mmCIF file with all atom_site columns, C-alpha atoms in Angstrom:
data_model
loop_
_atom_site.group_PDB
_atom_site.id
_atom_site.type_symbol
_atom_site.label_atom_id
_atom_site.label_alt_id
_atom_site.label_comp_id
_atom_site.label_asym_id
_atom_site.label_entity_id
_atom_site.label_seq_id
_atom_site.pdbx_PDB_ins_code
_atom_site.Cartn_x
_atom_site.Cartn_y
_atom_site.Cartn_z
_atom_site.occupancy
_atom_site.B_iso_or_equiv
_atom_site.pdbx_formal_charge
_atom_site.auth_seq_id
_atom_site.auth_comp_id
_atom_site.auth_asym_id
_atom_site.auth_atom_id
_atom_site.pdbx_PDB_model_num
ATOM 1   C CA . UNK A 1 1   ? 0.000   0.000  0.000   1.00 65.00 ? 29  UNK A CA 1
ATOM 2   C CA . UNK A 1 2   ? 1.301   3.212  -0.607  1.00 69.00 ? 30  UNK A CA 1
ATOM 3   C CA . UNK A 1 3   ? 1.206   6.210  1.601   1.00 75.00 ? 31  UNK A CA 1
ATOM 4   C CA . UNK A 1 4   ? 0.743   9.432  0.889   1.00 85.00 ? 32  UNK A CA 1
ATOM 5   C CA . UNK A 1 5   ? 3.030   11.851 1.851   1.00 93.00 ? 33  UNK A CA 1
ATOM 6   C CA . UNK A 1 6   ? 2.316   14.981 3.265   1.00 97.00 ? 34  UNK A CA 1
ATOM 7   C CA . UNK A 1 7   ? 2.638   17.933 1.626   1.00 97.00 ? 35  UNK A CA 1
ATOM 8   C CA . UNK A 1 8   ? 5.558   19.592 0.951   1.00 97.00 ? 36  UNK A CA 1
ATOM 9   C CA . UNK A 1 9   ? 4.373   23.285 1.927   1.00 98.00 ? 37  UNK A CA 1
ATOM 10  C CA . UNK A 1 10  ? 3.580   25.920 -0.997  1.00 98.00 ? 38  UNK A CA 1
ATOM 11  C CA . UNK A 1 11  ? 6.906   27.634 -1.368  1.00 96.00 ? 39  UNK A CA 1
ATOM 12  C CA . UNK A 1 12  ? 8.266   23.968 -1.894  1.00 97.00 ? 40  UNK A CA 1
ATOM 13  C CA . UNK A 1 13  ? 5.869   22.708 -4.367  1.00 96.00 ? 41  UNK A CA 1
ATOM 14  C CA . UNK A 1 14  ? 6.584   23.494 -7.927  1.00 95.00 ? 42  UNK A CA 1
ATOM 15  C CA . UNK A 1 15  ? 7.876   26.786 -8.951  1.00 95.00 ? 43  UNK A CA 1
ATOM 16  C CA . UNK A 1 16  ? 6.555   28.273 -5.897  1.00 95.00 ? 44  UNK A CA 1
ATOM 17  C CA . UNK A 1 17  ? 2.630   26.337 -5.902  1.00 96.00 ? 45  UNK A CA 1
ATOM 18  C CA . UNK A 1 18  ? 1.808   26.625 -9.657  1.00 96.00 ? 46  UNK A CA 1
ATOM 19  C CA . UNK A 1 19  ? -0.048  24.136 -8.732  1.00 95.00 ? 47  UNK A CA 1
ATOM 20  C CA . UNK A 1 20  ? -3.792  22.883 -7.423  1.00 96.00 ? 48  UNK A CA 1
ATOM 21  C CA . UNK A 1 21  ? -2.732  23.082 -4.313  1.00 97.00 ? 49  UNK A CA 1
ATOM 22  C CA . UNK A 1 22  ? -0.994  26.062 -4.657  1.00 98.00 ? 50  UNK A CA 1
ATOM 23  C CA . UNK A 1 23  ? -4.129  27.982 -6.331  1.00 98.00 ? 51  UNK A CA 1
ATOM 24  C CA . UNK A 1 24  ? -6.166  26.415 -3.192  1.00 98.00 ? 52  UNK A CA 1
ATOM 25  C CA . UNK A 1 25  ? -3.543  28.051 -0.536  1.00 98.00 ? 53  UNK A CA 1
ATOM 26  C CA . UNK A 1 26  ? -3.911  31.480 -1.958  1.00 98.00 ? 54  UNK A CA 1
ATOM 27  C CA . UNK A 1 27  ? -7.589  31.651 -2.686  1.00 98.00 ? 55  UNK A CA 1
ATOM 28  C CA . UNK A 1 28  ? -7.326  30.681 0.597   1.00 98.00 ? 56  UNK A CA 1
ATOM 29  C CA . UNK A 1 29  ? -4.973  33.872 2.251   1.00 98.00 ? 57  UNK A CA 1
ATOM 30  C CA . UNK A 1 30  ? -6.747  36.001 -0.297  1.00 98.00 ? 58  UNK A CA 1
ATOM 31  C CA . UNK A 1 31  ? -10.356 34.748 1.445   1.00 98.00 ? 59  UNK A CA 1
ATOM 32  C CA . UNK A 1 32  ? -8.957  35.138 4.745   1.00 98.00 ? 60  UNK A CA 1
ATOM 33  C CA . UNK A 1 33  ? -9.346  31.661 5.729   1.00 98.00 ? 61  UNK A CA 1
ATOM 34  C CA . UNK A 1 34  ? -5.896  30.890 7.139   1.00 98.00 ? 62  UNK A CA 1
ATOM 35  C CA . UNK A 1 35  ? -3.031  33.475 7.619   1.00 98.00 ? 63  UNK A CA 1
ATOM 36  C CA . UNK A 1 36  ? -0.313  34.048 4.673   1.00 96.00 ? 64  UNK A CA 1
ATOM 37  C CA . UNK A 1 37  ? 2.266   32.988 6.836   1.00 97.00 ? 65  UNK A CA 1
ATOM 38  C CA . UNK A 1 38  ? 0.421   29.618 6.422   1.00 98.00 ? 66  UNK A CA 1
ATOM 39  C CA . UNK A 1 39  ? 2.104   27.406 3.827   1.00 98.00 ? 67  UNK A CA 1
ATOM 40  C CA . UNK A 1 40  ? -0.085  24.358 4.723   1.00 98.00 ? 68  UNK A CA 1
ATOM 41  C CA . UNK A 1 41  ? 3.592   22.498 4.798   1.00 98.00 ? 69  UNK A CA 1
ATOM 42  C CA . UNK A 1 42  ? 2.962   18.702 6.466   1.00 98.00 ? 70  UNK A CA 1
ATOM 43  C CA . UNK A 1 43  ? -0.313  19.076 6.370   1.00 98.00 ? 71  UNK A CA 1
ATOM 44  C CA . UNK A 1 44  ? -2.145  15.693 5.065   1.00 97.00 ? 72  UNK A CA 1
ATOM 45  C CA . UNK A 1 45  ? -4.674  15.493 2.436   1.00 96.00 ? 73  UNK A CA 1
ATOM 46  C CA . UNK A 1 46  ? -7.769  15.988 4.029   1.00 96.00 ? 74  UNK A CA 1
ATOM 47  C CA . UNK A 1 47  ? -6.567  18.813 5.708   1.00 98.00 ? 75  UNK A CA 1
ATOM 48  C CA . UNK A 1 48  ? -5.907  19.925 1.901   1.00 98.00 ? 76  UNK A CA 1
ATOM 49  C CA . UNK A 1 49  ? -9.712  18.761 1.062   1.00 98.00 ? 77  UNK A CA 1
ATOM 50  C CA . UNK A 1 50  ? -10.957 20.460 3.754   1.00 98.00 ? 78  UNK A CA 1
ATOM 51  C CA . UNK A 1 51  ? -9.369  23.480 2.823   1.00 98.00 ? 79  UNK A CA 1
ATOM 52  C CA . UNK A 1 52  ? -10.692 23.226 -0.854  1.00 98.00 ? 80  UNK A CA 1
ATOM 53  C CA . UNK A 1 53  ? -14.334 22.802 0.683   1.00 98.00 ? 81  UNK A CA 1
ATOM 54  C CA . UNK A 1 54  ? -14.154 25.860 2.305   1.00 98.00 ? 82  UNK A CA 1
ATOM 55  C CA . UNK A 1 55  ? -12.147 27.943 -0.150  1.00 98.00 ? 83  UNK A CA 1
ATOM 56  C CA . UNK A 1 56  ? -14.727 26.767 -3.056  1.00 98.00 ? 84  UNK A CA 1
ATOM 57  C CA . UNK A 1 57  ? -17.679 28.033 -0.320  1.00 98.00 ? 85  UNK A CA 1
ATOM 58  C CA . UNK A 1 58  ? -16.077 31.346 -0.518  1.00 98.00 ? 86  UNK A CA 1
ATOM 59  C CA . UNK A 1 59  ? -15.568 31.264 -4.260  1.00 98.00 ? 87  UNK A CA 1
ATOM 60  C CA . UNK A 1 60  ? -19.521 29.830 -4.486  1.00 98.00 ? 88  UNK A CA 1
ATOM 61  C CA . UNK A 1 61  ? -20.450 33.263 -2.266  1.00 97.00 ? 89  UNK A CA 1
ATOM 62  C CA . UNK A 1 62  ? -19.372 35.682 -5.209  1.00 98.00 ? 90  UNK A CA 1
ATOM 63  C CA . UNK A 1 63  ? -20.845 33.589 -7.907  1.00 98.00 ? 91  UNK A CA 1
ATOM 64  C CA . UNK A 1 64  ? -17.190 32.022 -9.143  1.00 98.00 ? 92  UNK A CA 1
ATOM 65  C CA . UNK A 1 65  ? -16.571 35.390 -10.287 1.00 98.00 ? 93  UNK A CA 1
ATOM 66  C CA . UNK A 1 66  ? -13.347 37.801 -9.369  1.00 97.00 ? 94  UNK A CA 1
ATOM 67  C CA . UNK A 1 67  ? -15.652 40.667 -10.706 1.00 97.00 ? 95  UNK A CA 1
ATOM 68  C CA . UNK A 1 68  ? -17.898 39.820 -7.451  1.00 98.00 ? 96  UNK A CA 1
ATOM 69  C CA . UNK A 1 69  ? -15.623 40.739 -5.093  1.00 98.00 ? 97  UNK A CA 1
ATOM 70  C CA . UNK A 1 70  ? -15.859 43.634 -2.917  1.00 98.00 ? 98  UNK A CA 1
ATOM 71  C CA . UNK A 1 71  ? -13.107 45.932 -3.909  1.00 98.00 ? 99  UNK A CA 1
ATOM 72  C CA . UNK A 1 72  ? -10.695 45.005 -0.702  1.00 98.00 ? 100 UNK A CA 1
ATOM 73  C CA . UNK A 1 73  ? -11.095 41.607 -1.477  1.00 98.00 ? 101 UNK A CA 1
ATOM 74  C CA . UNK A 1 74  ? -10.124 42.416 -5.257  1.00 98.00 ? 102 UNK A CA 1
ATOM 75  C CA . UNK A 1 75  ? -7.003  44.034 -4.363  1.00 98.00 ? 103 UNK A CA 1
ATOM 76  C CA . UNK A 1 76  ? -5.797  41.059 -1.960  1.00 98.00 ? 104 UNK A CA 1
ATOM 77  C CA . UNK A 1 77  ? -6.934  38.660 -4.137  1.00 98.00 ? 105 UNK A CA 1
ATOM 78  C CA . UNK A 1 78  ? -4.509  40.230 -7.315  1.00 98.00 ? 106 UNK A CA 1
ATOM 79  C CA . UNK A 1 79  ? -1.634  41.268 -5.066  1.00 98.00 ? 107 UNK A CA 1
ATOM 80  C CA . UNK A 1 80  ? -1.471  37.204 -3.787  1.00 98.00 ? 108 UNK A CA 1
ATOM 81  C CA . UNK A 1 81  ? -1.702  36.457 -7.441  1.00 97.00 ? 109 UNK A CA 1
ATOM 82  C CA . UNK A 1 82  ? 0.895   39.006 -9.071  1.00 98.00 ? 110 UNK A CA 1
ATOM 83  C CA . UNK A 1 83  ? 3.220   37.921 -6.087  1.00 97.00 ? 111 UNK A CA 1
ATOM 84  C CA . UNK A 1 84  ? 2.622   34.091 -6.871  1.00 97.00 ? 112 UNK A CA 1
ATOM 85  C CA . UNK A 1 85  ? 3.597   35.007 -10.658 1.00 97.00 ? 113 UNK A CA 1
ATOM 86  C CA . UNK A 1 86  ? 6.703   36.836 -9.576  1.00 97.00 ? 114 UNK A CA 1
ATOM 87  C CA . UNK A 1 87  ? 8.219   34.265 -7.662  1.00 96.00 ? 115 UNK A CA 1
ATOM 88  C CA . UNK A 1 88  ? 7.033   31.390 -10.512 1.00 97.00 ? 116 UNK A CA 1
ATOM 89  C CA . UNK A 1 89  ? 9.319   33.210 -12.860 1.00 96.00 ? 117 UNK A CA 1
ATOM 90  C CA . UNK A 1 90  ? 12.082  33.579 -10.733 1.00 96.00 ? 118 UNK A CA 1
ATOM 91  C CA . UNK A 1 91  ? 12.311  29.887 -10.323 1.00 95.00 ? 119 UNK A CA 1
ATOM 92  C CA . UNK A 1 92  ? 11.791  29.389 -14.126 1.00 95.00 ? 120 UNK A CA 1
ATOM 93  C CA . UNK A 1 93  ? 7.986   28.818 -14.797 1.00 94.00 ? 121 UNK A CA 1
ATOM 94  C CA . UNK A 1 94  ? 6.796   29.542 -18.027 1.00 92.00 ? 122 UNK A CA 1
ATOM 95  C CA . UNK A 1 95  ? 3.097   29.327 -18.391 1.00 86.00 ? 123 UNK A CA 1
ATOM 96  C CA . UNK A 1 96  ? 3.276   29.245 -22.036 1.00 85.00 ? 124 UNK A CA 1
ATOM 97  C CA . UNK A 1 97  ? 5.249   25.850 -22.034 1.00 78.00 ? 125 UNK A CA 1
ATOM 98  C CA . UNK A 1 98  ? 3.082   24.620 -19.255 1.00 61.00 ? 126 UNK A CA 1
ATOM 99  C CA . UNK A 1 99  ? -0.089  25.475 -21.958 1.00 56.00 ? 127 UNK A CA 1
ATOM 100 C CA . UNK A 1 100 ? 1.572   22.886 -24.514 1.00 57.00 ? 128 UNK A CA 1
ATOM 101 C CA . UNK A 1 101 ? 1.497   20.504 -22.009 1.00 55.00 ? 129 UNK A CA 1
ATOM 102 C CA . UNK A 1 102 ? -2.367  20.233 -21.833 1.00 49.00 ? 130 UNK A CA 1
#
């Protein structure tokens, strides 16, 4: 049986959390539901599926939609964002190659 590791915290994950996890960790700071200085590193994955549950409730509250958002929310919500894309480039992510993947 295998076991599944826990994870490896979002500024270890690839380039930074360009990944589902990732995206679920900073909809997650942006919505206020745990602290930015959370990087969810160890955590096991139901604490990760719990997270999602509660980060999609959020997301479900302003119809899916960025455009929802109260302004405040907006701002935090880009700022985590631009930040996440900054720090993806540094360590070599290019979304276009990622793209020709799919």
């Amino acid at each position: 049986m295998k076991t599944i590791e826990p994870y490896v915290g979002i500024h270890d994950d690839l380039y930074g959390g360009m990944t589902d996890i990732g995206r679920i960790i900073r909809d997650a700071w942006a919505f206020g539901l745990i602290p930015e200085a959370e990087t969810c590193a160890g955590w096991q994955a139901g604490a990760i599926e719990s997270l999602w549950e509660k980060v999609h409730e959020a997301w479900d509250h302003y119809g899916f939609s960025v455009h929802n958002f109260p302004e405040e929310l907006f701002r935090r919500y880009v700022s985590i964002q631009e930040d996440a894309v900054v720090r993806a480039r540094a360590l070599g992510w290019d979304p276009d190659r990622d793209l020709e993947d799919d």
